[in-house]
Amino acid sequence: MRPFTALFLLVMAILPGLAVQPGERLADPAQEARARRLSLELRCLVCQNQSIDDSDAVLAADLRRLVRERIAAGDSDRQIRDFLVARYGEFVLLNPPFSERTLLLWSLPALALLAGAGAVWTLFRRRRAATLAAAPLSAEEEAALRRLLDTPRQD
């Protein structure tokens, strides 16, 4: 591996750990671990595909501080999640729960897989039908084919 590639991979591996600033951390290691676990479950509303624990966005830092404040105030994980969902909607959860409102979200991968399988099946079926429905050989073509088949191979 090239030194530059190794350095790049090392920096990329360290960056998510740098999103949480030292000043944000709670003094109690158990509470900090709880805050980090919760932060991994919450979506950064700016980045959208990162957790607030991994994001450097200002809003993500605000949400991390809010989570830590709620933990320090004695709220349970459930209460913190419910508070954030009430404030920002279910979109704030990286893994939203299965409900009527998220039915399409959870069923979309299966529907896409079925649609893809259906498209492949249709394609193969059409191709097979086109092969079977090929025009019959003319008399000249049949004679040429017989000659080719009757000619002994010379290896």
GROMACS .gro file of C-alpha atoms in nm:
model
  155
    1MET     CA    1   0.000   0.000   0.000
    2ARG     CA    2   0.133   0.344  -0.085
    3PRO     CA    3   0.218   0.572   0.209
    4PHE     CA    4  -0.026   0.841   0.087
    5THR     CA    5  -0.311   0.589   0.068
    6ALA     CA    6  -0.234   0.456   0.414
    7LEU     CA    7  -0.224   0.810   0.556
    8PHE     CA    8  -0.554   0.896   0.385
    9LEU     CA    9  -0.723   0.585   0.525
   10LEU     CA   10  -0.588   0.660   0.872
   11VAL     CA   11  -0.719   1.018   0.863
   12MET     CA   12  -1.058   0.900   0.735
   13ALA     CA   13  -1.078   0.644   1.017
   14ILE     CA   14  -0.997   0.907   1.280
   15LEU     CA   15  -1.226   1.187   1.154
   16PRO     CA   16  -1.557   1.049   1.289
   17GLY     CA   17  -1.407   1.038   1.637
   18LEU     CA   18  -1.316   1.405   1.607
   19ALA     CA   19  -1.673   1.521   1.547
   20VAL     CA   20  -1.751   1.519   1.918
   21GLN     CA   21  -1.547   1.803   2.067
   22PRO     CA   22  -1.379   1.759   2.405
   23GLY     CA   23  -1.588   2.041   2.553
   24GLU     CA   24  -1.909   1.857   2.465
   25ARG     CA   25  -1.826   1.543   2.661
   26LEU     CA   26  -1.991   1.459   2.990
   27ALA     CA   27  -1.776   1.405   3.298
   28ASP     CA   28  -1.944   1.073   3.384
   29PRO     CA   29  -1.811   0.800   3.149
   30ALA     CA   30  -2.137   0.602   3.170
   31GLN     CA   31  -2.343   0.906   3.070
   32GLU     CA   32  -2.096   0.990   2.793
   33ALA     CA   33  -2.121   0.634   2.659
   34ARG     CA   34  -2.501   0.668   2.664
   35ALA     CA   35  -2.478   1.000   2.481
   36ARG     CA   36  -2.249   0.852   2.215
   37ARG     CA   37  -2.480   0.552   2.168
   38LEU     CA   38  -2.782   0.782   2.129
   39SER     CA   39  -2.591   1.013   1.896
   40LEU     CA   40  -2.520   0.719   1.665
   41GLU     CA   41  -2.896   0.658   1.632
   42LEU     CA   42  -2.982   1.017   1.539
   43ARG     CA   43  -2.952   1.161   1.188
   44CYS     CA   44  -2.774   1.485   1.115
   45LEU     CA   45  -3.044   1.698   0.957
   46VAL     CA   46  -2.785   1.881   0.746
   47CYS     CA   47  -2.576   1.585   0.626
   48GLN     CA   48  -2.874   1.345   0.622
   49ASN     CA   49  -2.670   1.026   0.583
   50GLN     CA   50  -2.453   1.070   0.888
   51SER     CA   51  -2.528   1.035   1.253
   52ILE     CA   52  -2.493   1.345   1.467
   53ASP     CA   53  -2.201   1.168   1.633
   54ASP     CA   54  -2.011   1.158   1.302
   55SER     CA   55  -2.109   1.500   1.167
   56ASP     CA   56  -1.917   1.825   1.198
   57ALA     CA   57  -2.223   2.037   1.112
   58VAL     CA   58  -2.323   2.310   1.357
   59LEU     CA   59  -2.674   2.167   1.391
   60ALA     CA   60  -2.530   1.824   1.472
   61ALA     CA   61  -2.316   1.982   1.747
   62ASP     CA   62  -2.629   2.153   1.884
   63LEU     CA   63  -2.816   1.821   1.883
   64ARG     CA   64  -2.524   1.647   2.057
   65ARG     CA   65  -2.527   1.917   2.327
   66LEU     CA   66  -2.905   1.884   2.359
   67VAL     CA   67  -2.877   1.505   2.403
   68ARG     CA   68  -2.611   1.552   2.670
   69GLU     CA   69  -2.819   1.817   2.850
   70ARG     CA   70  -3.119   1.584   2.855
   71ILE     CA   71  -2.906   1.296   2.985
   72ALA     CA   72  -2.761   1.520   3.258
   73ALA     CA   73  -3.119   1.624   3.347
   74GLY     CA   74  -3.205   1.257   3.402
   75ASP     CA   75  -3.414   1.180   3.093
   76SER     CA   76  -3.424   0.822   2.969
   77ASP     CA   77  -3.310   0.728   2.618
   78ARG     CA   78  -3.674   0.684   2.518
   79GLN     CA   79  -3.768   1.030   2.649
   80ILE     CA   80  -3.480   1.190   2.458
   81ARG     CA   81  -3.575   1.011   2.135
   82ASP     CA   82  -3.942   1.105   2.180
   83PHE     CA   83  -3.846   1.469   2.244
   84LEU     CA   84  -3.634   1.486   1.928
   85VAL     CA   85  -3.900   1.309   1.718
   86ALA     CA   86  -4.165   1.552   1.845
   87ARG     CA   87  -3.938   1.842   1.754
   88TYR     CA   88  -3.791   1.723   1.420
   89GLY     CA   89  -4.012   1.434   1.310
   90GLU     CA   90  -3.919   1.069   1.255
   91PHE     CA   91  -3.663   1.181   0.997
   92VAL     CA   92  -3.422   1.252   1.284
   93LEU     CA   93  -3.398   0.876   1.352
   94LEU     CA   94  -3.145   0.689   1.138
   95ASN     CA   95  -3.359   0.373   1.172
   96PRO     CA   96  -3.720   0.485   1.195
   97PRO     CA   97  -3.963   0.235   1.353
   98PHE     CA   98  -4.204   0.039   1.136
   99SER     CA   99  -4.541   0.214   1.132
  100GLU     CA  100  -4.814   0.311   0.887
  101ARG     CA  101  -4.623   0.629   0.800
  102THR     CA  102  -4.300   0.440   0.730
  103LEU     CA  103  -4.458   0.145   0.549
  104LEU     CA  104  -4.343   0.267   0.207
  105LEU     CA  105  -3.994   0.340   0.338
  106TRP     CA  106  -3.952  -0.013   0.475
  107SER     CA  107  -4.120  -0.189   0.182
  108LEU     CA  108  -3.944   0.003  -0.096
  109PRO     CA  109  -3.633  -0.222  -0.109
  110ALA     CA  110  -3.849  -0.535  -0.139
  111LEU     CA  111  -4.065  -0.369  -0.405
  112ALA     CA  112  -3.755  -0.263  -0.600
  113LEU     CA  113  -3.617  -0.617  -0.580
  114LEU     CA  114  -3.945  -0.763  -0.705
  115ALA     CA  115  -3.964  -0.508  -0.988
  116GLY     CA  116  -3.606  -0.590  -1.091
  117ALA     CA  117  -3.674  -0.964  -1.083
  118GLY     CA  118  -3.989  -0.910  -1.288
  119ALA     CA  119  -3.800  -0.705  -1.544
  120VAL     CA  120  -3.527  -0.970  -1.578
  121TRP     CA  121  -3.787  -1.248  -1.608
  122THR     CA  122  -3.976  -1.051  -1.876
  123LEU     CA  123  -3.653  -0.984  -2.066
  124PHE     CA  124  -3.551  -1.350  -2.069
  125ARG     CA  125  -3.902  -1.458  -2.163
  126ARG     CA  126  -3.914  -1.218  -2.458
  127ARG     CA  127  -3.569  -1.324  -2.570
  128ARG     CA  128  -3.665  -1.691  -2.554
  129ALA     CA  129  -3.990  -1.626  -2.738
  130ALA     CA  130  -3.798  -1.437  -3.007
  131THR     CA  131  -3.557  -1.729  -3.043
  132LEU     CA  132  -3.837  -1.985  -3.067
  133ALA     CA  133  -4.037  -1.773  -3.308
  134ALA     CA  134  -3.752  -1.736  -3.554
  135ALA     CA  135  -3.855  -1.781  -3.915
  136PRO     CA  136  -3.824  -2.139  -4.047
  137LEU     CA  137  -3.530  -2.217  -4.274
  138SER     CA  138  -3.577  -2.196  -4.646
  139ALA     CA  139  -3.510  -2.502  -4.862
  140GLU     CA  140  -3.172  -2.360  -4.962
  141GLU     CA  141  -3.074  -2.297  -4.598
  142GLU     CA  142  -3.180  -2.650  -4.498
  143ALA     CA  143  -2.969  -2.797  -4.780
  144ALA     CA  144  -2.666  -2.589  -4.675
  145LEU     CA  145  -2.714  -2.696  -4.314
  146ARG     CA  146  -2.732  -3.065  -4.412
  147ARG     CA  147  -2.412  -3.032  -4.613
  148LEU     CA  148  -2.236  -2.874  -4.316
  149LEU     CA  149  -2.359  -3.139  -4.077
  150ASP     CA  150  -2.274  -3.426  -4.310
  151THR     CA  151  -1.920  -3.303  -4.380
  152PRO     CA  152  -1.675  -3.495  -4.163
  153ARG     CA  153  -1.455  -3.291  -3.934
  154GLN     CA  154  -1.087  -3.282  -4.004
  155ASP     CA  155  -0.891  -3.237  -3.682
   0.00000   0.00000   0.00000
